[in-house]
JSON list of C-alpha atoms in Angstrom, two decimals:
[
{"chain": "A", "resi": 1, "resn": "GLN", "atom": "CA", "xyz": [0.00, 0.00, 0.00]},
{"chain": "A", "resi": 2, "resn": "VAL", "atom": "CA", "xyz": [1.33, 3.38, -1.00]},
{"chain": "A", "resi": 3, "resn": "GLN", "atom": "CA", "xyz": [1.62, 5.96, 1.73]},
{"chain": "A", "resi": 4, "resn": "LEU", "atom": "CA", "xyz": [2.49, 9.63, 1.46]},
{"chain": "A", "resi": 5, "resn": "VAL", "atom": "CA", "xyz": [2.97, 11.59, 4.66]},
{"chain": "A", "resi": 6, "resn": "GLU", "atom": "CA", "xyz": [3.33, 15.36, 4.60]},
{"chain": "A", "resi": 7, "resn": "SER", "atom": "CA", "xyz": [4.91, 17.38, 7.37]},
{"chain": "A", "resi": 8, "resn": "GLY", "atom": "CA", "xyz": [6.20, 20.87, 8.01]},
{"chain": "A", "resi": 9, "resn": "GLY", "atom": "CA", "xyz": [3.04, 22.92, 7.88]},
{"chain": "A", "resi": 10, "resn": "GLY", "atom": "CA", "xyz": [2.24, 25.61, 10.41]},
{"chain": "A", "resi": 11, "resn": "LEU", "atom": "CA", "xyz": [1.33, 29.19, 11.15]},
{"chain": "A", "resi": 12, "resn": "VAL", "atom": "CA", "xyz": [3.70, 31.85, 9.81]},
{"chain": "A", "resi": 13, "resn": "GLN", "atom": "CA", "xyz": [3.63, 35.55, 9.05]},
{"chain": "A", "resi": 14, "resn": "ALA", "atom": "CA", "xyz": [3.59, 37.09, 5.61]},
{"chain": "A", "resi": 15, "resn": "GLY", "atom": "CA", "xyz": [7.09, 37.15, 4.17]},
{"chain": "A", "resi": 16, "resn": "ASP", "atom": "CA", "xyz": [8.25, 34.14, 6.15]},
{"chain": "A", "resi": 17, "resn": "SER", "atom": "CA", "xyz": [9.51, 30.85, 4.75]},
{"chain": "A", "resi": 18, "resn": "LEU", "atom": "CA", "xyz": [8.43, 27.29, 5.36]},
{"chain": "A", "resi": 19, "resn": "ARG", "atom": "CA", "xyz": [9.56, 23.90, 4.11]},
{"chain": "A", "resi": 20, "resn": "LEU", "atom": "CA", "xyz": [7.17, 21.05, 3.59]},
{"chain": "A", "resi": 21, "resn": "SER", "atom": "CA", "xyz": [8.26, 17.44, 3.31]},
{"chain": "A", "resi": 22, "resn": "CYS", "atom": "CA", "xyz": [6.50, 14.43, 1.88]},
{"chain": "A", "resi": 23, "resn": "ALA", "atom": "CA", "xyz": [7.81, 11.00, 2.79]},
{"chain": "A", "resi": 24, "resn": "ALA", "atom": "CA", "xyz": [6.78, 8.14, 0.53]},
{"chain": "A", "resi": 25, "resn": "SER", "atom": "CA", "xyz": [6.65, 4.42, 1.20]},
{"chain": "A", "resi": 26, "resn": "GLY", "atom": "CA", "xyz": [5.20, 1.34, -0.39]},
{"chain": "A", "resi": 27, "resn": "HIS", "atom": "CA", "xyz": [6.02, 2.14, -4.00]},
{"chain": "A", "resi": 28, "resn": "THR", "atom": "CA", "xyz": [8.93, 2.87, -6.28]},
{"chain": "A", "resi": 29, "resn": "PHE", "atom": "CA", "xyz": [9.44, 6.50, -5.45]},
{"chain": "A", "resi": 30, "resn": "SER", "atom": "CA", "xyz": [12.15, 7.06, -8.02]},
{"chain": "A", "resi": 31, "resn": "SER", "atom": "CA", "xyz": [9.75, 6.01, -10.79]},
{"chain": "A", "resi": 32, "resn": "SER", "atom": "CA", "xyz": [7.08, 8.50, -9.82]},
{"chain": "A", "resi": 33, "resn": "ALA", "atom": "CA", "xyz": [6.34, 12.05, -10.74]},
{"chain": "A", "resi": 34, "resn": "MET", "atom": "CA", "xyz": [5.49, 13.99, -7.59]},
{"chain": "A", "resi": 35, "resn": "GLY", "atom": "CA", "xyz": [3.24, 16.97, -7.19]},
{"chain": "A", "resi": 36, "resn": "TRP", "atom": "CA", "xyz": [2.15, 19.44, -4.56]},
{"chain": "A", "resi": 37, "resn": "PHE", "atom": "CA", "xyz": [-1.41, 20.70, -4.59]},
{"chain": "A", "resi": 38, "resn": "ARG", "atom": "CA", "xyz": [-3.25, 23.01, -2.25]},
{"chain": "A", "resi": 39, "resn": "GLN", "atom": "CA", "xyz": [-6.84, 23.63, -1.32]},
{"chain": "A", "resi": 40, "resn": "ALA", "atom": "CA", "xyz": [-8.13, 26.72, 0.40]},
{"chain": "A", "resi": 41, "resn": "PRO", "atom": "CA", "xyz": [-11.55, 26.82, 2.10]},
{"chain": "A", "resi": 42, "resn": "GLY", "atom": "CA", "xyz": [-14.31, 27.07, -0.46]},
{"chain": "A", "resi": 43, "resn": "LYS", "atom": "CA", "xyz": [-11.95, 26.60, -3.38]},
{"chain": "A", "resi": 44, "resn": "GLU", "atom": "CA", "xyz": [-10.98, 23.73, -5.60]},
{"chain": "A", "resi": 45, "resn": "ARG", "atom": "CA", "xyz": [-7.74, 21.86, -5.19]},
{"chain": "A", "resi": 46, "resn": "GLU", "atom": "CA", "xyz": [-5.10, 23.49, -7.36]},
{"chain": "A", "resi": 47, "resn": "PHE", "atom": "CA", "xyz": [-1.75, 22.46, -8.73]},
{"chain": "A", "resi": 48, "resn": "VAL", "atom": "CA", "xyz": [1.19, 24.22, -7.10]},
{"chain": "A", "resi": 49, "resn": "VAL", "atom": "CA", "xyz": [4.30, 22.50, -8.40]},
{"chain": "A", "resi": 50, "resn": "GLY", "atom": "CA", "xyz": [5.47, 19.17, -9.73]},
{"chain": "A", "resi": 51, "resn": "ILE", "atom": "CA", "xyz": [8.76, 17.37, -10.28]},
{"chain": "A", "resi": 52, "resn": "GLY", "atom": "CA", "xyz": [9.68, 14.61, -12.65]},
{"chain": "A", "resi": 53, "resn": "ARG", "atom": "CA", "xyz": [10.94, 11.23, -11.56]},
{"chain": "A", "resi": 54, "resn": "SER", "atom": "CA", "xyz": [14.59, 12.12, -12.01]},
{"chain": "A", "resi": 55, "resn": "GLY", "atom": "CA", "xyz": [14.30, 15.54, -10.40]},
{"chain": "A", "resi": 56, "resn": "PHE", "atom": "CA", "xyz": [15.55, 17.47, -13.41]},
{"chain": "A", "resi": 57, "resn": "SER", "atom": "CA", "xyz": [12.15, 18.59, -14.68]},
{"chain": "A", "resi": 58, "resn": "THR", "atom": "CA", "xyz": [9.80, 20.83, -12.76]},
{"chain": "A", "resi": 59, "resn": "LYS", "atom": "CA", "xyz": [6.59, 22.74, -13.38]},
{"chain": "A", "resi": 60, "resn": "TYR", "atom": "CA", "xyz": [5.26, 25.63, -11.33]},
{"chain": "A", "resi": 61, "resn": "ALA", "atom": "CA", "xyz": [1.98, 27.45, -11.08]},
{"chain": "A", "resi": 62, "resn": "ASP", "atom": "CA", "xyz": [2.42, 31.09, -12.04]},
{"chain": "A", "resi": 63, "resn": "SER", "atom": "CA", "xyz": [1.25, 32.17, -8.60]},
{"chain": "A", "resi": 64, "resn": "VAL", "atom": "CA", "xyz": [4.23, 30.55, -6.87]},
{"chain": "A", "resi": 65, "resn": "LYS", "atom": "CA", "xyz": [6.96, 30.76, -9.45]},
{"chain": "A", "resi": 66, "resn": "ASP", "atom": "CA", "xyz": [10.06, 32.53, -8.07]},
{"chain": "A", "resi": 67, "resn": "ARG", "atom": "CA", "xyz": [8.81, 31.99, -4.49]},
{"chain": "A", "resi": 68, "resn": "PHE", "atom": "CA", "xyz": [8.49, 28.22, -4.16]},
{"chain": "A", "resi": 69, "resn": "ALA", "atom": "CA", "xyz": [10.99, 25.51, -5.02]},
{"chain": "A", "resi": 70, "resn": "ILE", "atom": "CA", "xyz": [10.45, 21.78, -5.27]},
{"chain": "A", "resi": 71, "resn": "SER", "atom": "CA", "xyz": [13.15, 19.17, -4.89]},
{"chain": "A", "resi": 72, "resn": "ARG", "atom": "CA", "xyz": [13.37, 15.47, -4.25]},
{"chain": "A", "resi": 73, "resn": "ASP", "atom": "CA", "xyz": [15.78, 13.03, -2.68]},
{"chain": "A", "resi": 74, "resn": "ASN", "atom": "CA", "xyz": [15.22, 9.63, -4.24]},
{"chain": "A", "resi": 75, "resn": "ALA", "atom": "CA", "xyz": [17.59, 8.01, -1.74]},
{"chain": "A", "resi": 76, "resn": "LYS", "atom": "CA", "xyz": [15.31, 9.18, 1.08]},
{"chain": "A", "resi": 77, "resn": "ASN", "atom": "CA", "xyz": [12.01, 8.72, -0.79]},
{"chain": "A", "resi": 78, "resn": "THR", "atom": "CA", "xyz": [11.17, 12.30, 0.06]},
{"chain": "A", "resi": 79, "resn": "VAL", "atom": "CA", "xyz": [10.01, 15.34, -1.87]},
{"chain": "A", "resi": 80, "resn": "TYR", "atom": "CA", "xyz": [10.33, 18.85, -0.48]},
{"chain": "A", "resi": 81, "resn": "LEU", "atom": "CA", "xyz": [8.55, 22.13, -1.04]},
{"chain": "A", "resi": 82, "resn": "GLN", "atom": "CA", "xyz": [10.51, 25.19, 0.00]},
{"chain": "A", "resi": 83, "resn": "MET", "atom": "CA", "xyz": [8.17, 28.16, 0.27]},
{"chain": "A", "resi": 84, "resn": "SER", "atom": "CA", "xyz": [9.51, 31.69, 0.58]},
{"chain": "A", "resi": 85, "resn": "SER", "atom": "CA", "xyz": [7.97, 35.16, 0.68]},
{"chain": "A", "resi": 86, "resn": "LEU", "atom": "CA", "xyz": [4.72, 33.62, 1.83]},
{"chain": "A", "resi": 87, "resn": "LYS", "atom": "CA", "xyz": [1.51, 35.55, 1.34]},
{"chain": "A", "resi": 88, "resn": "PRO", "atom": "CA", "xyz": [-1.87, 35.27, 3.09]},
{"chain": "A", "resi": 89, "resn": "GLU", "atom": "CA", "xyz": [-3.30, 33.88, -0.15]},
{"chain": "A", "resi": 90, "resn": "ASP", "atom": "CA", "xyz": [-0.95, 30.91, 0.18]},
{"chain": "A", "resi": 91, "resn": "THR", "atom": "CA", "xyz": [-3.03, 29.76, 3.15]},
{"chain": "A", "resi": 92, "resn": "ALA", "atom": "CA", "xyz": [-4.38, 26.29, 2.37]},
{"chain": "A", "resi": 93, "resn": "ILE", "atom": "CA", "xyz": [-4.06, 22.62, 3.08]},
{"chain": "A", "resi": 94, "resn": "TYR", "atom": "CA", "xyz": [-1.10, 21.37, 1.07]},
{"chain": "A", "resi": 95, "resn": "TYR", "atom": "CA", "xyz": [-1.22, 17.87, -0.37]},
{"chain": "A", "resi": 96, "resn": "CYS", "atom": "CA", "xyz": [1.50, 15.69, -1.79]},
{"chain": "A", "resi": 97, "resn": "ALA", "atom": "CA", "xyz": [0.63, 13.40, -4.69]},
{"chain": "A", "resi": 98, "resn": "ALA", "atom": "CA", "xyz": [2.36, 10.67, -6.69]},
{"chain": "A", "resi": 99, "resn": "ARG", "atom": "CA", "xyz": [1.96, 9.24, -10.16]},
{"chain": "A", "resi": 100, "resn": "GLY", "atom": "CA", "xyz": [3.96, 6.48, -11.83]},
{"chain": "A", "resi": 101, "resn": "ALA", "atom": "CA", "xyz": [5.93, 7.86, -14.75]},
{"chain": "A", "resi": 102, "resn": "ILE", "atom": "CA", "xyz": [7.83, 6.36, -17.63]},
{"chain": "A", "resi": 103, "resn": "PHE", "atom": "CA", "xyz": [9.41, 9.57, -18.87]},
{"chain": "A", "resi": 104, "resn": "ASN", "atom": "CA", "xyz": [11.63, 11.81, -16.76]},
{"chain": "A", "resi": 105, "resn": "ASN", "atom": "CA", "xyz": [9.84, 15.00, -17.84]},
{"chain": "A", "resi": 106, "resn": "TYR", "atom": "CA", "xyz": [6.28, 13.74, -17.27]},
{"chain": "A", "resi": 107, "resn": "ILE", "atom": "CA", "xyz": [4.64, 15.99, -14.69]},
{"chain": "A", "resi": 108, "resn": "PRO", "atom": "CA", "xyz": [0.84, 16.00, -14.58]},
{"chain": "A", "resi": 109, "resn": "ARG", "atom": "CA", "xyz": [-0.97, 19.18, -13.60]},
{"chain": "A", "resi": 110, "resn": "LEU", "atom": "CA", "xyz": [-4.40, 17.68, -13.09]},
{"chain": "A", "resi": 111, "resn": "ALA", "atom": "CA", "xyz": [-5.27, 16.21, -9.71]},
{"chain": "A", "resi": 112, "resn": "SER", "atom": "CA", "xyz": [-7.12, 13.40, -11.46]},
{"chain": "A", "resi": 113, "resn": "ASP", "atom": "CA", "xyz": [-3.86, 12.24, -13.05]},
{"chain": "A", "resi": 114, "resn": "TYR", "atom": "CA", "xyz": [-2.32, 11.38, -9.69]},
{"chain": "A", "resi": 115, "resn": "ASN", "atom": "CA", "xyz": [-2.85, 7.99, -8.13]},
{"chain": "A", "resi": 116, "resn": "TYR", "atom": "CA", "xyz": [-1.79, 8.52, -4.55]},
{"chain": "A", "resi": 117, "resn": "TRP", "atom": "CA", "xyz": [-2.33, 11.31, -2.08]},
{"chain": "A", "resi": 118, "resn": "GLY", "atom": "CA", "xyz": [-1.17, 12.28, 1.36]},
{"chain": "A", "resi": 119, "resn": "GLN", "atom": "CA", "xyz": [-3.47, 13.45, 4.12]},
{"chain": "A", "resi": 120, "resn": "GLY", "atom": "CA", "xyz": [-2.42, 17.08, 3.78]},
{"chain": "A", "resi": 121, "resn": "THR", "atom": "CA", "xyz": [-0.72, 19.62, 6.01]},
{"chain": "A", "resi": 122, "resn": "GLN", "atom": "CA", "xyz": [-2.14, 23.01, 6.95]},
{"chain": "A", "resi": 123, "resn": "VAL", "atom": "CA", "xyz": [-0.25, 26.15, 6.04]},
{"chain": "A", "resi": 124, "resn": "THR", "atom": "CA", "xyz": [-1.59, 29.40, 7.45]},
{"chain": "A", "resi": 125, "resn": "VAL", "atom": "CA", "xyz": [-0.02, 32.74, 6.58]},
{"chain": "A", "resi": 126, "resn": "SER", "atom": "CA", "xyz": [-1.09, 35.70, 8.66]},
{"chain": "A", "resi": 127, "resn": "SER", "atom": "CA", "xyz": [-0.89, 39.27, 7.38]}
]
């Protein structure tokens, strides 16, 4: 059974930084594209950033480009989301997701393209 466990969320002030982690088990992590999504109250879940299986390819939502950075450590089965210059509108539950990938640059943007999900971690940014 595939498990994804997020950690690192919390309450921060606008302009602060935060790093989220997602630890994976039960599947071949190095063969999976990984994504971070977020869902704010009353809004749909949205794509934030994704990384290809090898770690060389990434995709970012325009709203977080230049502020967020995704990385992965295949030896530790972990993907990270470094968030900087946080804004109140970044407040949401952040979810980690995984999808088996054949190609290194395959990074889905649609939530429906991911097979496995974590339970989410709350990020709250106060103004």
